[in-house]
Amino acid sequence: MIVTITPSKASGRIQAPPSKSMAHRLLLCAGFSAGTSEISNVDFSEDILATLDCLRALGAKIVCKESCVIISGIDPGKVTHPGLLPCRECGSTLRFMIPACLMSGQEMCLTGSRTLFARPLNVYEDICREQNLRFEKRENSLTVAGKLLAGRYVFPGNISSQFVSGLLFALPLLEKSSTITLLPPVESRPYIDLTLDALAQFGVKAAVAPAEGMEGGSVGTVPSDAASSPLVIYVPGGQRYQAGNHEVEGDYSNAAFFEALTLLGGNVAVDGLKEDSLQGDRIYREYFARLQEGFAEADLSDCPDLGPVLMAAAAALHGGRFTGTKRLKYKESDRGAVMKKELGRMKVRVDVSENEIVVYPGLSRPQEILDGHHDHRIVMALAVLLSLTGGSLRGTEAAAKSFPDFFDGLKRLGIKMRLE
């Protein structure tokens, strides 16, 4: 689908969409709980539907009503049948579900797109090899079997937090206790804190424990010497999730696209964001302020999903240098490379290296149709820029992966467009 956007300024108030990151976590906790839970304020994006489909495949009973999900959960360790889990194109769903699939001993096949299985899964592959578990990866699927063992897990701190979260969902259900140690430097800590918060809401204990030579340490706190100290998470075994009713908070990562419209001369207020949220992407407001002042520097190690919108804002304003960008190549697209390509069509110079991206100012109206590269965040970032320059963008249906109502939201704020 192609959208053609006419230069127009956005104005008005809009509600932040529900947090996809927190929705995944709350739905999984509900799916692993004995009894019935109700999760409200859910946006049924493609990624969230993937998680729901996988929970159904394990045996959970799910009813969706408007923005509410009612789940009668299951113990993944007591699943008595092989499973086929459709992960679509969602990296969170895939990485969160793999440890759960290694709970019952049953053969489980996780399926999805080719681009999904091009993403690294080496952390789980290493675990399966060490524990003599089955791990067979193909172009569009992964088959696993065997029972995950409790114990001491040690990883480099720069692995994707999704691997850590996946283990955190499963390890509490094992009979014995476990620890997860992340060696410094630890990246994407906020996503781990979101998982710990979701577990706590369902009565599951998992706490940041003192590392050697450290004092204190608790869920949601970062020791003063965190940059040079291991992060150790203690996970007691023999636990059970407790069903309950919970609401998904607003999403900072997608709200950033609307607030970026203000940087381009609009006047947009986003409601429904939790001020004390643990979401790492809440830092976009600080980074936007830097970009308004002049050529800015920003570290994306803890907030890689902000990469496209920050690159777009830098191109429209004074430019910027972004570090900690190496993970952008492992998303739905190689985000640094494709933003370089599309911004190049708008006469913007972008330099991309292994862990750094520099965007120079100088935005012009594109003389050809821009491409969203099947990536929801690329689509939304480019649409924001086109509200300033005008132009056309193909592949807009990709926004449904995380934000089905994105273009409707732009229209409500006064952005003029035509969908074909």
mmCIF file of C-alpha atoms in Angstrom, residues 55-226:
data_model
loop_
_atom_site.group_PDB
_atom_site.id
_atom_site.type_symbol
_atom_site.label_atom_id
_atom_site.label_comp_id
_atom_site.label_asym_id
_atom_site.label_seq_id
_atom_site.Cartn_x
_atom_site.Cartn_y
_atom_site.Cartn_z
ATOM 1 C CA LEU A 55 -0.159 -19.209 24.019
ATOM 2 C CA ARG A 56 -3.170 -20.847 22.388
ATOM 3 C CA ALA A 57 -0.872 -23.427 20.792
ATOM 4 C CA LEU A 58 0.380 -24.377 24.268
ATOM 5 C CA GLY A 59 -3.192 -24.794 25.488
ATOM 6 C CA ALA A 60 -4.199 -21.456 27.035
ATOM 7 C CA LYS A 61 -7.838 -20.414 26.570
ATOM 8 C CA ILE A 62 -8.071 -16.867 25.251
ATOM 9 C CA VAL A 63 -10.991 -14.526 24.602
ATOM 10 C CA CYS A 64 -10.421 -11.070 23.083
ATOM 11 C CA LYS A 65 -12.980 -8.310 23.682
ATOM 12 C CA GLU A 66 -12.256 -4.878 22.208
ATOM 13 C CA SER A 67 -8.998 -3.888 23.971
ATOM 14 C CA CYS A 68 -9.218 -6.592 26.631
ATOM 15 C CA VAL A 69 -7.842 -10.154 26.735
ATOM 16 C CA ILE A 70 -9.205 -12.802 29.104
ATOM 17 C CA ILE A 71 -6.778 -15.699 29.543
ATOM 18 C CA SER A 72 -7.156 -19.025 31.322
ATOM 19 C CA GLY A 73 -3.550 -20.036 31.671
ATOM 20 C CA ILE A 74 -1.514 -23.235 31.625
ATOM 21 C CA ASP A 75 1.689 -24.503 33.200
ATOM 22 C CA PRO A 76 4.101 -24.820 30.233
ATOM 23 C CA GLY A 77 5.889 -27.597 32.091
ATOM 24 C CA LYS A 78 2.751 -29.739 32.015
ATOM 25 C CA VAL A 79 1.903 -29.463 28.311
ATOM 26 C CA THR A 80 1.224 -33.019 27.090
ATOM 27 C CA HIS A 81 1.151 -32.507 23.322
ATOM 28 C CA PRO A 82 3.594 -31.356 20.637
ATOM 29 C CA GLY A 83 3.058 -27.753 19.616
ATOM 30 C CA LEU A 84 3.199 -25.616 16.494
ATOM 31 C CA LEU A 85 3.756 -22.000 17.530
ATOM 32 C CA PRO A 86 3.285 -19.313 14.826
ATOM 33 C CA CYS A 87 5.572 -16.410 15.745
ATOM 34 C CA ARG A 88 4.847 -14.476 12.512
ATOM 35 C CA GLU A 89 7.632 -11.866 12.353
ATOM 36 C CA CYS A 90 7.953 -11.070 16.039
ATOM 37 C CA GLY A 91 11.384 -11.408 17.609
ATOM 38 C CA SER A 92 10.017 -10.858 21.119
ATOM 39 C CA THR A 93 7.492 -13.671 20.745
ATOM 40 C CA LEU A 94 10.081 -16.090 19.377
ATOM 41 C CA ARG A 95 12.745 -15.397 21.993
ATOM 42 C CA PHE A 96 10.273 -15.251 24.874
ATOM 43 C CA MET A 97 8.634 -18.542 23.913
ATOM 44 C CA ILE A 98 11.680 -20.759 23.292
ATOM 45 C CA PRO A 99 12.483 -21.415 26.986
ATOM 46 C CA ALA A 100 8.774 -22.044 27.667
ATOM 47 C CA CYS A 101 8.821 -24.622 24.876
ATOM 48 C CA LEU A 102 11.692 -26.360 26.685
ATOM 49 C CA MET A 103 9.665 -26.948 29.832
ATOM 50 C CA SER A 104 7.540 -30.008 29.072
ATOM 51 C CA GLY A 105 9.897 -32.190 27.078
ATOM 52 C CA GLN A 106 7.463 -32.212 24.172
ATOM 53 C CA GLU A 107 8.627 -31.434 20.637
ATOM 54 C CA MET A 108 7.769 -27.836 19.804
ATOM 55 C CA CYS A 109 8.067 -26.168 16.407
ATOM 56 C CA LEU A 110 8.176 -22.362 16.266
ATOM 57 C CA THR A 111 7.479 -20.913 12.825
ATOM 58 C CA GLY A 112 7.804 -17.459 11.277
ATOM 59 C CA SER A 113 9.183 -15.391 8.441
ATOM 60 C CA ARG A 114 12.605 -15.827 6.904
ATOM 61 C CA THR A 115 13.703 -12.456 8.279
ATOM 62 C CA LEU A 116 12.643 -13.523 11.778
ATOM 63 C CA PHE A 117 14.856 -16.601 11.717
ATOM 64 C CA ALA A 118 17.733 -14.587 10.293
ATOM 65 C CA ARG A 119 17.965 -12.930 13.703
ATOM 66 C CA PRO A 120 20.526 -14.356 16.135
ATOM 67 C CA LEU A 121 19.402 -17.241 18.372
ATOM 68 C CA ASN A 122 22.904 -18.312 19.371
ATOM 69 C CA VAL A 123 22.323 -17.856 23.111
ATOM 70 C CA TYR A 124 19.578 -20.485 23.134
ATOM 71 C CA GLU A 125 21.464 -22.696 20.707
ATOM 72 C CA ASP A 126 24.442 -22.743 23.089
ATOM 73 C CA ILE A 127 22.197 -23.574 26.051
ATOM 74 C CA CYS A 128 20.576 -26.444 24.168
ATOM 75 C CA ARG A 129 23.936 -27.846 23.125
ATOM 76 C CA GLU A 130 25.302 -27.680 26.679
ATOM 77 C CA GLN A 131 22.175 -29.309 28.148
ATOM 78 C CA ASN A 132 21.824 -31.877 25.361
ATOM 79 C CA LEU A 133 18.489 -30.466 24.189
ATOM 80 C CA ARG A 134 17.214 -30.544 20.638
ATOM 81 C CA PHE A 135 17.658 -27.328 18.638
ATOM 82 C CA GLU A 136 17.063 -27.583 14.879
ATOM 83 C CA LYS A 137 16.889 -24.270 13.051
ATOM 84 C CA ARG A 138 15.634 -24.001 9.485
ATOM 85 C CA GLU A 139 14.915 -21.089 7.165
ATOM 86 C CA ASN A 140 11.380 -20.554 8.477
ATOM 87 C CA SER A 141 11.214 -22.580 11.672
ATOM 88 C CA LEU A 142 12.897 -23.853 14.805
ATOM 89 C CA THR A 143 12.224 -27.216 16.421
ATOM 90 C CA VAL A 144 13.180 -27.739 20.070
ATOM 91 C CA ALA A 145 12.660 -30.570 22.531
ATOM 92 C CA GLY A 146 13.863 -31.568 25.973
ATOM 93 C CA LYS A 147 13.623 -30.076 29.434
ATOM 94 C CA LEU A 148 15.439 -26.903 30.435
ATOM 95 C CA LEU A 149 17.604 -27.244 33.551
ATOM 96 C CA ALA A 150 17.883 -24.877 36.466
ATOM 97 C CA GLY A 151 21.349 -23.582 37.249
ATOM 98 C CA ARG A 152 23.822 -20.754 36.740
ATOM 99 C CA TYR A 153 23.593 -18.956 33.405
ATOM 100 C CA VAL A 154 26.378 -16.555 32.455
ATOM 101 C CA PHE A 155 26.260 -14.331 29.357
ATOM 102 C CA PRO A 156 27.971 -11.254 27.932
ATOM 103 C CA GLY A 157 26.018 -8.177 28.944
ATOM 104 C CA ASN A 158 25.579 -7.038 25.339
ATOM 105 C CA ILE A 159 23.297 -9.912 24.283
ATOM 106 C CA SER A 160 19.705 -9.043 23.464
ATOM 107 C CA SER A 161 17.649 -8.612 26.610
ATOM 108 C CA GLN A 162 14.995 -10.798 24.963
ATOM 109 C CA PHE A 163 17.121 -13.871 25.736
ATOM 110 C CA VAL A 164 17.286 -12.867 29.397
ATOM 111 C CA SER A 165 13.554 -12.192 29.547
ATOM 112 C CA GLY A 166 12.751 -15.524 27.915
ATOM 113 C CA LEU A 167 14.682 -17.341 30.629
ATOM 114 C CA LEU A 168 13.104 -15.196 33.349
ATOM 115 C CA PHE A 169 9.625 -16.329 32.282
ATOM 116 C CA ALA A 170 10.574 -20.026 32.451
ATOM 117 C CA LEU A 171 13.139 -20.474 35.237
ATOM 118 C CA PRO A 172 10.798 -19.660 38.175
ATOM 119 C CA LEU A 173 8.679 -22.690 37.221
ATOM 120 C CA LEU A 174 11.586 -25.131 37.542
ATOM 121 C CA GLU A 175 11.975 -27.043 40.801
ATOM 122 C CA LYS A 176 15.406 -25.641 41.654
ATOM 123 C CA SER A 177 16.647 -22.050 41.798
ATOM 124 C CA SER A 178 18.763 -20.354 39.137
ATOM 125 C CA THR A 179 20.907 -17.288 38.588
ATOM 126 C CA ILE A 180 21.482 -15.243 35.455
ATOM 127 C CA THR A 181 24.749 -13.308 35.378
ATOM 128 C CA LEU A 182 25.374 -10.641 32.744
ATOM 129 C CA LEU A 183 28.972 -9.543 32.400
ATOM 130 C CA PRO A 184 29.667 -5.820 31.897
ATOM 131 C CA PRO A 185 28.909 -3.733 30.031
ATOM 132 C CA VAL A 186 25.207 -4.555 30.362
ATOM 133 C CA GLU A 187 22.960 -3.160 27.612
ATOM 134 C CA SER A 188 19.155 -2.914 27.361
ATOM 135 C CA ARG A 189 18.753 -3.033 31.147
ATOM 136 C CA PRO A 190 15.359 -1.251 31.013
ATOM 137 C CA TYR A 191 13.815 -4.167 29.108
ATOM 138 C CA ILE A 192 14.991 -6.568 31.813
ATOM 139 C CA ASP A 193 13.432 -4.304 34.439
ATOM 140 C CA LEU A 194 10.137 -4.399 32.534
ATOM 141 C CA THR A 195 10.205 -8.195 32.684
ATOM 142 C CA LEU A 196 10.976 -8.199 36.406
ATOM 143 C CA ASP A 197 8.088 -5.783 36.944
ATOM 144 C CA ALA A 198 5.672 -7.995 35.004
ATOM 145 C CA LEU A 199 6.754 -11.059 36.982
ATOM 146 C CA ALA A 200 6.200 -9.187 40.243
ATOM 147 C CA GLN A 201 2.678 -8.227 39.174
ATOM 148 C CA PHE A 202 1.916 -11.945 38.885
ATOM 149 C CA GLY A 203 3.504 -12.869 42.202
ATOM 150 C CA VAL A 204 6.757 -14.271 40.810
ATOM 151 C CA LYS A 205 9.988 -13.340 42.581
ATOM 152 C CA ALA A 206 13.152 -12.645 40.634
ATOM 153 C CA ALA A 207 15.526 -10.051 42.015
ATOM 154 C CA VAL A 208 18.761 -8.353 41.095
ATOM 155 C CA ALA A 209 21.114 -9.902 43.624
ATOM 156 C CA PRO A 210 24.405 -8.554 44.998
ATOM 157 C CA ALA A 211 27.375 -9.427 42.831
ATOM 158 C CA GLU A 212 30.749 -10.091 44.443
ATOM 159 C CA GLY A 213 31.962 -6.913 46.080
ATOM 160 C CA MET A 214 28.572 -5.192 45.805
ATOM 161 C CA GLU A 215 26.022 -4.300 48.432
ATOM 162 C CA GLY A 216 22.239 -4.224 48.153
ATOM 163 C CA GLY A 217 20.715 -4.508 44.734
ATOM 164 C CA SER A 218 17.013 -4.954 44.023
ATOM 165 C CA VAL A 219 14.527 -5.027 41.189
ATOM 166 C CA GLY A 220 14.606 -1.788 39.236
ATOM 167 C CA THR A 221 17.760 -0.363 40.836
ATOM 168 C CA VAL A 222 21.149 0.054 39.180
ATOM 169 C CA PRO A 223 24.237 -0.133 41.432
ATOM 170 C CA SER A 224 26.502 2.913 41.264
ATOM 171 C CA ASP A 225 29.281 0.838 39.706
ATOM 172 C CA ALA A 226 26.941 -0.904 37.249
#
